[in-house]
């Protein structure tokens, strides 16, 4: 069996705000093996970022709090570690890149300083050696003239270049797990493709496990091995990529797949899921998707479905999965 | 950057000429009377007075006096004081160290106090310390400097008798005036630092810094503070005029022998050249410090280019 690098069990991250409790992540479980890429997909507001921030322990507290569950990194629950202990892992064995390359780098420091900072911290190199390594990393992520670029400030770089810098920074300490929260969403299409290609290359070179968060199933199809589909703070379907696209069992997944624009442009088939993710205070009592689901029954309105094993390695959270044929 | 400094310096010239003109004219509006007679009291004999008037060029037509006045300024000649008969420039230079010491130490107090309080308030918003600091800051910004000065004198000099009432010479003499002058600045800086830090701490690059595994101390001091200080510099810049005025008031309150007090004495004695000289000098200082504030943006923020 391949070795589990990350295992999240029954994670519950809630936000306690004036209006009430936002159960942003409410009982999420998944795992990632060494070198594997797990895609987490779902519409905006489904709890993807909160999930990834929880693994990095970056949830702003207050108002947020991880109220239940465990996050096992190489078998150890990071939630039981002190913050000082966890800081040795964060940025070192687990690294993260974010959605907004334009704002994710500190405008007042050179990119070299910002990359070298992590290297100095975790690898004990001095500033000069760390800067040299930073140049090497910039070269690896395809930044031209890295010896010059290393002295530049973020505002001198384009969005795509900045995301490359973020990737260089994240990979500079050779992490075993890379969390990428919508790394290409803010970039235009050609740059998106380049960044995804770069991530694939580096993953193969460093054998890094990746938790790739996106609202775009197209991105999942390109890079992921396994997929977890999230809706309303829960995983509603989870399986390997091939199975998910060929044989989706949850109506929400099927809806997402149908709403991918195809290259041929046969817009007749493009059916975006109607409605929006309801705000967390007005989720239906039963299945959270019931108010948008074309197959909803009375049972769906009142009783919440559990995550069931439909087949080996294929979980689905729907009362009616056995009776629905969602294959294309 | 150098060209920027030079250009800014040239831009200061017309401003200085403008101020010189105003001070020149103000003398005739607000200080009517024969300056020499005022300076000598009523016991100079008319022949001597006439001689001094002639010697000082006070009998020349106004435009000649004005031209001479402006021309001399650019040669560093601010004229001769009526009361002491010494060059004004020399008198100012004599008083400058005292004023500089007061202004700089009050600014140091203001920055240390203000930035520290602002950071603590921002990293623990709505905590007891935050309320304490921000209430203090609110009182601080609304307290007139001479009033605070008098209160400090009453408490520490008169009642507790631990510090001198006024005067100059030792560190003990400096404490109360520097605090009196620094508190308002500190209050402004604390408020701005707090709000600026609160904004910066939510930025994406702070999340990036945390995600690297840096300690909170490094995140706050290295990554957040430098960004947060950029608007704080603006506050310091807009408060410069106040600092200048506050220095004058503080010097008077604490009998501090600086340029400001000399200016007030000069007004009381109707010592025209000394009034003109000190006003001009303070204006020049204001311009220079403003330029320094301008340049300090560039030190903090690499996005700023001076060209
Ligand atoms: N700091 C916060 N305070 C309150 N609610 C939050 C906070 N961060 C996220 N949430 C809520 O958690 C839910 C999930 O958000 P998120 O994980 O960002 O979604 P996404 O899947 O788009 O990344 C949303 O309803 C959001 O409003
Ligand atoms: S449980 Fe019911 S409402 Fe929910 S997805 Fe399945 S069919 Fe639709
Ligand atoms: Mg998100």
Coordinates of N, CA, C and O in Angstrom, one line a residue, chain B residues 29-146:
Chain B
X29 N 2.4 96.2 9.0 CA 1.0 96.2 9.3 C 0.8 96.0 10.8 O 0.0 96.7 11.5
X30 N 1.5 95.1 11.4 CA 1.3 94.8 12.8 C 2.2 95.5 13.8 O 1.9 95.5 15.0
X31 N 3.3 96.0 13.4 CA 4.2 96.6 14.3 C 4.5 98.0 13.9 O 5.6 98.4 13.6
X32 N 3.4 98.8 14.0 CA 3.6 100.2 13.6 C 4.5 101.0 14.6 O 4.6 100.5 15.7
X33 N 5.1 102.0 14.1 CA 6.0 102.8 15.0 C 7.4 102.7 14.5 O 7.7 101.9 13.7
X34 N 8.2 103.5 15.1 CA 9.6 103.6 14.7 C 10.4 102.5 15.5 O 10.5 102.6 16.7
X35 N 10.9 101.5 14.8 CA 11.5 100.4 15.4 C 12.7 100.9 16.3 O 13.0 100.3 17.4
X36 N 13.4 101.8 15.8 CA 14.6 102.2 16.6 C 14.2 102.9 17.9 O 14.8 102.6 19.0
X37 N 13.2 103.7 17.8 CA 12.7 104.3 19.0 C 12.2 103.3 20.0 O 12.5 103.4 21.2
X38 N 11.5 102.3 19.5 CA 11.0 101.2 20.3 C 12.2 100.5 21.0 O 12.2 100.2 22.2
X39 N 13.2 100.2 20.2 CA 14.3 99.4 20.7 C 15.1 100.2 21.7 O 15.5 99.6 22.7
X40 N 15.2 101.5 21.5 CA 16.0 102.3 22.5 C 15.2 102.8 23.6 O 15.8 103.4 24.5
X41 N 13.9 102.6 23.6 CA 13.1 103.2 24.7 C 13.0 104.7 24.3 O 13.3 105.1 23.2
X42 N 12.5 105.4 25.3 CA 12.3 106.8 25.0 C 13.4 107.7 25.3 O 13.3 108.9 25.2
X43 N 14.6 107.1 25.7 CA 15.7 107.9 26.1 C 16.8 108.1 25.1 O 17.9 108.3 25.5
X44 N 16.6 107.8 23.9 CA 17.7 108.1 22.9 C 17.5 109.5 22.4 O 16.4 110.0 22.3
X45 N 18.6 110.2 22.2 CA 18.4 111.6 21.7 C 18.2 111.5 20.2 O 18.7 110.6 19.5
X46 N 17.4 112.4 19.7 CA 17.0 112.3 18.3 C 18.1 112.2 17.3 O 18.0 111.5 16.3
X47 N 19.3 112.8 17.6 CA 20.4 112.7 16.6 C 20.9 111.3 16.5 O 21.2 110.8 15.4
X48 N 21.1 110.6 17.7 CA 21.5 109.2 17.6 C 20.6 108.4 16.9 O 20.9 107.5 16.1
X49 N 19.3 108.5 17.2 CA 18.2 107.7 16.6 C 18.3 107.9 15.1 O 18.3 106.9 14.3
X50 N 18.4 109.1 14.6 CA 18.5 109.4 13.2 C 19.7 108.7 12.6 O 19.7 108.1 11.5
X51 N 20.8 108.7 13.4 CA 22.1 108.1 12.9 C 21.9 106.6 12.7 O 22.3 106.0 11.7
X52 N 21.3 106.0 13.7 CA 21.0 104.5 13.6 C 20.1 104.2 12.4 O 20.3 103.3 11.6
X53 N 19.0 105.0 12.3 CA 18.1 104.8 11.1 C 18.8 104.9 9.8 O 18.6 104.0 8.9
X54 N 19.7 105.9 9.7 CA 20.4 106.0 8.4 C 21.3 104.8 8.2 O 21.4 104.2 7.2
X55 N 22.0 104.4 9.3 CA 23.0 103.3 9.3 C 22.3 102.0 8.9 O 22.8 101.2 8.1
X56 N 21.1 101.8 9.4 CA 20.3 100.6 9.1 C 19.6 100.7 7.8 O 18.9 99.7 7.4
X57 N 19.6 101.8 7.1 CA 18.9 101.9 5.8 C 17.4 102.1 6.0 O 16.7 101.9 5.1
X58 N 17.0 102.4 7.2 CA 15.6 102.6 7.4 C 15.0 103.8 6.7 O 13.8 104.0 6.6
X59 N 15.9 104.7 6.2 CA 15.4 105.9 5.6 C 15.3 105.7 4.1 O 14.8 106.6 3.4
X60 N 15.8 104.6 3.6 CA 15.7 104.3 2.1 C 14.2 104.0 1.8 O 13.4 103.6 2.6
X61 N 13.9 104.2 0.5 CA 12.5 103.8 0.0 C 12.3 102.3 0.3 O 13.2 101.5 0.3
X62 N 11.0 102.0 0.4 CA 10.6 100.7 0.8 C 11.1 99.6 -0.1 O 11.6 98.5 0.3
X63 N 11.0 99.9 -1.5 CA 11.4 98.8 -2.4 C 12.9 98.5 -2.3 O 13.3 97.4 -2.6
X64 N 13.7 99.5 -2.0 CA 15.1 99.3 -1.8 C 15.3 98.4 -0.6 O 16.1 97.5 -0.6
X65 N 14.6 98.8 0.5 CA 14.7 98.0 1.7 C 14.4 96.5 1.4 O 15.0 95.6 1.9
X66 N 13.3 96.4 0.6 CA 12.8 95.0 0.3 C 13.8 94.2 -0.5 O 14.2 93.1 -0.1
X67 N 14.3 94.9 -1.5 CA 15.3 94.2 -2.4 C 16.5 93.8 -1.6 O 17.1 92.7 -1.7
X68 N 17.0 94.7 -0.7 CA 18.2 94.4 0.1 C 17.9 93.2 1.0 O 18.7 92.3 1.1
X69 N 16.7 93.3 1.6 CA 16.3 92.2 2.5 C 16.4 90.8 1.9 O 17.0 89.9 2.3
X70 N 15.7 90.7 0.7 CA 15.6 89.4 0.0 C 17.0 89.0 -0.5 O 17.4 87.9 -0.3
X71 N 17.8 90.0 -1.0 CA 19.1 89.7 -1.5 C 20.0 89.2 -0.4 O 20.7 88.2 -0.6
X72 N 19.9 89.8 0.7 CA 20.7 89.4 1.9 C 20.4 88.0 2.4 O 21.3 87.2 2.8
X73 N 19.1 87.7 2.3 CA 18.7 86.3 2.8 C 19.5 85.2 2.1 O 20.0 84.3 2.7
X74 N 19.7 85.4 0.7 CA 20.3 84.4 0.0 C 21.8 84.3 0.2 O 22.5 83.4 -0.2
X75 N 22.3 85.4 0.9 CA 23.7 85.3 1.3 C 23.9 84.9 2.7 O 24.9 85.0 3.3
X76 N 22.7 84.4 3.3 CA 22.8 83.9 4.7 C 22.8 85.1 5.7 O 23.1 84.9 6.8
X77 N 22.5 86.3 5.2 CA 22.5 87.4 6.1 C 21.1 87.8 6.4 O 20.3 88.2 5.6
X78 N 20.7 87.6 7.7 CA 19.4 87.8 8.0 C 19.2 89.2 8.8 O 18.3 89.5 9.4
X79 N 20.3 90.0 8.7 CA 20.2 91.3 9.3 C 20.8 91.3 10.7 O 21.3 90.3 11.2
X80 N 20.7 92.5 11.3 CA 21.2 92.7 12.6 C 20.1 92.9 13.6 O 19.2 93.7 13.3
X81 N 20.1 92.3 14.7 CA 19.0 92.4 15.7 C 19.1 93.9 16.2 O 20.1 94.4 16.5
X82 N 17.9 94.5 16.4 CA 17.8 95.8 16.9 C 18.2 95.8 18.4 O 18.8 96.7 18.9
X83 N 17.9 94.7 19.1 CA 18.1 94.8 20.5 C 19.5 94.3 20.9 O 20.0 94.9 21.9
X84 N 20.0 93.4 20.3 CA 21.4 92.9 20.7 C 22.5 93.4 19.8 O 23.6 93.3 20.1
X85 N 22.1 94.0 18.7 CA 23.1 94.5 17.7 C 24.0 93.4 17.2 O 25.1 93.6 16.7
X86 N 23.5 92.1 17.3 CA 24.3 91.0 16.7 C 23.6 90.4 15.5 O 22.4 90.6 15.3
X87 N 24.3 89.8 14.6 CA 23.7 89.2 13.4 C 22.6 88.2 13.9 O 22.8 87.3 14.7
X88 N 21.4 88.3 13.2 CA 20.3 87.4 13.5 C 20.7 85.9 13.3 O 20.4 85.1 14.1
X89 N 21.4 85.7 12.2 CA 21.8 84.3 11.8 C 22.6 83.7 12.9 O 22.3 82.6 13.3
X90 N 23.5 84.5 13.5 CA 24.3 84.0 14.6 C 23.5 83.6 15.8 O 23.6 82.6 16.4
X91 N 22.5 84.5 16.1 CA 21.7 84.3 17.2 C 20.8 83.0 17.1 O 20.6 82.3 18.0
X92 N 20.3 82.8 15.8 CA 19.5 81.6 15.6 C 20.4 80.4 15.8 O 20.0 79.4 16.4
X93 N 21.6 80.4 15.2 CA 22.5 79.3 15.3 C 22.8 78.9 16.8 O 22.9 77.7 17.1
X94 N 22.9 79.9 17.6 CA 23.2 79.7 19.0 C 22.0 79.0 19.6 O 22.2 78.2 20.5
X95 N 20.8 79.3 19.2 CA 19.6 78.8 19.9 C 19.2 77.4 19.2 O 18.4 76.7 19.8
X96 N 19.7 77.2 18.0 CA 19.3 76.0 17.3 C 19.5 74.7 18.0 O 18.5 73.8 18.1
X97 N 20.6 74.4 18.7 CA 20.8 73.1 19.3 C 19.7 72.8 20.4 O 19.2 71.7 20.4
X98 N 19.3 73.8 21.1 CA 18.2 73.6 22.1 C 16.9 73.2 21.5 O 16.3 72.2 21.9
X99 N 16.6 73.9 20.4 CA 15.3 73.6 19.7 C 15.4 72.2 19.1 O 14.5 71.4 19.2
X100 N 16.5 71.9 18.4 CA 16.7 70.6 17.8 C 16.6 69.5 18.8 O 15.9 68.5 18.6
X101 N 17.2 69.7 19.9 CA 17.2 68.6 21.0 C 15.8 68.4 21.4 O 15.3 67.2 21.5
X102 N 15.0 69.5 21.6 CA 13.6 69.3 22.1 C 12.8 68.6 21.0 O 12.1 67.7 21.3
X103 N 12.9 69.1 19.8 CA 12.1 68.6 18.7 C 12.4 67.1 18.5 O 11.5 66.2 18.3
X104 N 13.7 66.8 18.4 CA 14.1 65.4 18.1 C 13.7 64.5 19.2 O 13.1 63.4 19.0
X105 N 13.9 64.9 20.5 CA 13.6 63.9 21.6 C 12.1 63.8 21.7 O 11.6 62.7 22.0
X106 N 11.3 64.8 21.4 CA 9.9 64.6 21.5 C 9.4 63.7 20.3 O 8.5 62.9 20.5
X107 N 10.1 63.8 19.2 CA 9.7 62.9 18.1 C 10.1 61.5 18.4 O 9.3 60.6 18.0
X108 N 11.2 61.3 19.0 CA 11.6 59.9 19.4 C 10.6 59.3 20.3 O 10.1 58.2 20.2
X109 N 10.2 60.1 21.4 CA 9.2 59.7 22.3 C 7.9 59.3 21.6 O 7.3 58.3 21.8
X110 N 7.5 60.2 20.7 CA 6.3 60.1 19.9 C 6.3 58.8 19.1 O 5.3 58.0 19.1
X111 N 7.4 58.5 18.4 CA 7.4 57.4 17.5 C 7.5 56.1 18.4 O 6.7 55.2 18.1
X112 N 8.4 56.1 19.4 CA 8.5 54.9 20.2 C 7.1 54.5 20.9 O 6.6 53.4 20.8
X113 N 6.6 55.6 21.5 CA 5.3 55.4 22.3 C 4.2 55.0 21.3 O 3.4 54.1 21.5
X114 N 4.1 55.9 20.2 CA 2.9 55.7 19.3 C 2.9 54.4 18.6 O 1.9 53.7 18.5
X115 N 4.1 54.1 18.0 CA 4.2 52.8 17.2 C 4.0 51.6 18.1 O 3.2 50.7 17.8
X116 N 4.6 51.6 19.3 CA 4.4 50.5 20.2 C 3.0 50.3 20.6 O 2.4 49.2 20.5
X117 N 2.3 51.4 21.1 CA 0.9 51.3 21.5 C 0.1 50.9 20.3 O -0.8 50.1 20.5
X118 N 0.4 51.4 19.1 CA -0.4 51.1 18.0 C -0.3 49.6 17.6 O -1.3 48.9 17.3
X119 N 0.9 49.0 17.7 CA 1.1 47.6 17.4 C 0.3 46.8 18.4 O -0.4 45.8 18.0
X120 N 0.5 47.1 19.7 CA -0.1 46.3 20.7 C -1.6 46.3 20.6 O -2.3 45.3 20.6
X121 N -2.2 47.5 20.3 CA -3.6 47.6 20.1 C -4.1 46.8 18.9 O -5.2 46.2 19.0
X122 N -3.3 46.8 17.9 CA -3.7 46.2 16.6 C -3.6 44.6 16.7 O -4.5 43.9 16.2
X123 N -2.6 44.1 17.5 CA -2.6 42.6 17.5 C -3.5 42.1 18.5 O -3.9 40.9 18.4
X124 N -4.0 42.9 19.5 CA -5.0 42.4 20.4 C -6.2 43.4 20.4 O -6.4 44.1 21.4
X125 N -6.9 43.6 19.2 CA -7.9 44.6 19.2 C -9.0 44.3 20.2 O -9.3 43.1 20.5
X126 N -9.6 45.3 20.7 CA -10.7 45.2 21.7 C -10.2 44.6 23.0 O -11.1 44.2 23.8
X127 N -8.9 44.5 23.3 CA -8.5 44.0 24.6 C -8.4 45.2 25.5 O -8.6 46.4 25.1
X128 N -8.2 44.9 26.8 CA -8.1 46.0 27.8 C -7.0 47.0 27.4 O -7.2 48.2 27.4
X129 N -5.9 46.5 27.0 CA -4.8 47.4 26.6 C -5.1 48.3 25.5 O -4.8 49.5 25.4
X130 N -5.8 47.7 24.5 CA -6.3 48.4 23.3 C -7.2 49.6 23.8 O -6.9 50.7 23.4
X131 N -8.2 49.3 24.6 CA -9.0 50.4 25.1 C -8.3 51.5 25.8 O -8.5 52.7 25.6
X132 N -7.3 51.0 26.6 CA -6.5 51.9 27.4 C -5.7 52.8 26.5 O -5.8 54.1 26.7
X133 N -5.0 52.2 25.6 CA -4.2 53.0 24.7 C -5.0 54.0 23.8 O -4.7 55.1 23.6
X134 N -6.1 53.5 23.3 CA -6.9 54.3 22.4 C -7.6 55.4 23.1 O -7.8 56.5 22.6
X135 N -8.1 55.2 24.4 CA -8.6 56.2 25.1 C -7.6 57.3 25.4 O -7.8 58.5 25.2
X136 N -6.4 56.8 25.8 CA -5.3 57.7 26.0 C -5.0 58.6 24.8 O -4.8 59.8 24.8
X137 N -5.0 57.9 23.6 CA -4.7 58.6 22.4 C -5.7 59.6 22.0 O -5.4 60.7 21.5
X138 N -7.0 59.3 22.4 CA -8.1 60.2 22.1 C -7.9 61.5 22.9 O -8.0 62.6 22.4
X139 N -7.5 61.3 24.2 CA -7.3 62.4 25.1 C -6.1 63.2 24.5 O -6.1 64.4 24.4
X140 N -5.0 62.4 24.2 CA -3.8 63.0 23.7 C -3.9 63.9 22.5 O -3.4 65.0 22.5
X141 N -4.8 63.5 21.5 CA -4.9 64.4 20.3 C -5.7 65.6 20.6 O -5.6 66.6 19.9
X142 N -6.5 65.6 21.7 CA -7.3 66.8 21.9 C -6.8 67.7 23.0 O -7.4 68.7 23.3
X143 N -5.6 67.4 23.5 CA -5.0 68.2 24.5 C -4.1 69.2 24.0 O -3.1 68.9 23.4
X144 N -4.4 70.6 24.3 CA -3.4 71.6 23.8 C -2.1 71.4 24.5 O -2.0 71.1 25.7
X145 N -1.0 71.7 23.8 CA 0.3 71.4 24.3 C 0.7 72.3 25.5 O 1.3 71.8 26.5
X146 N 0.3 73.6 25.5 CA 0.7 74.4 26.7 C -0.1 73.9 27.9 O 0.4 74.0 29.0

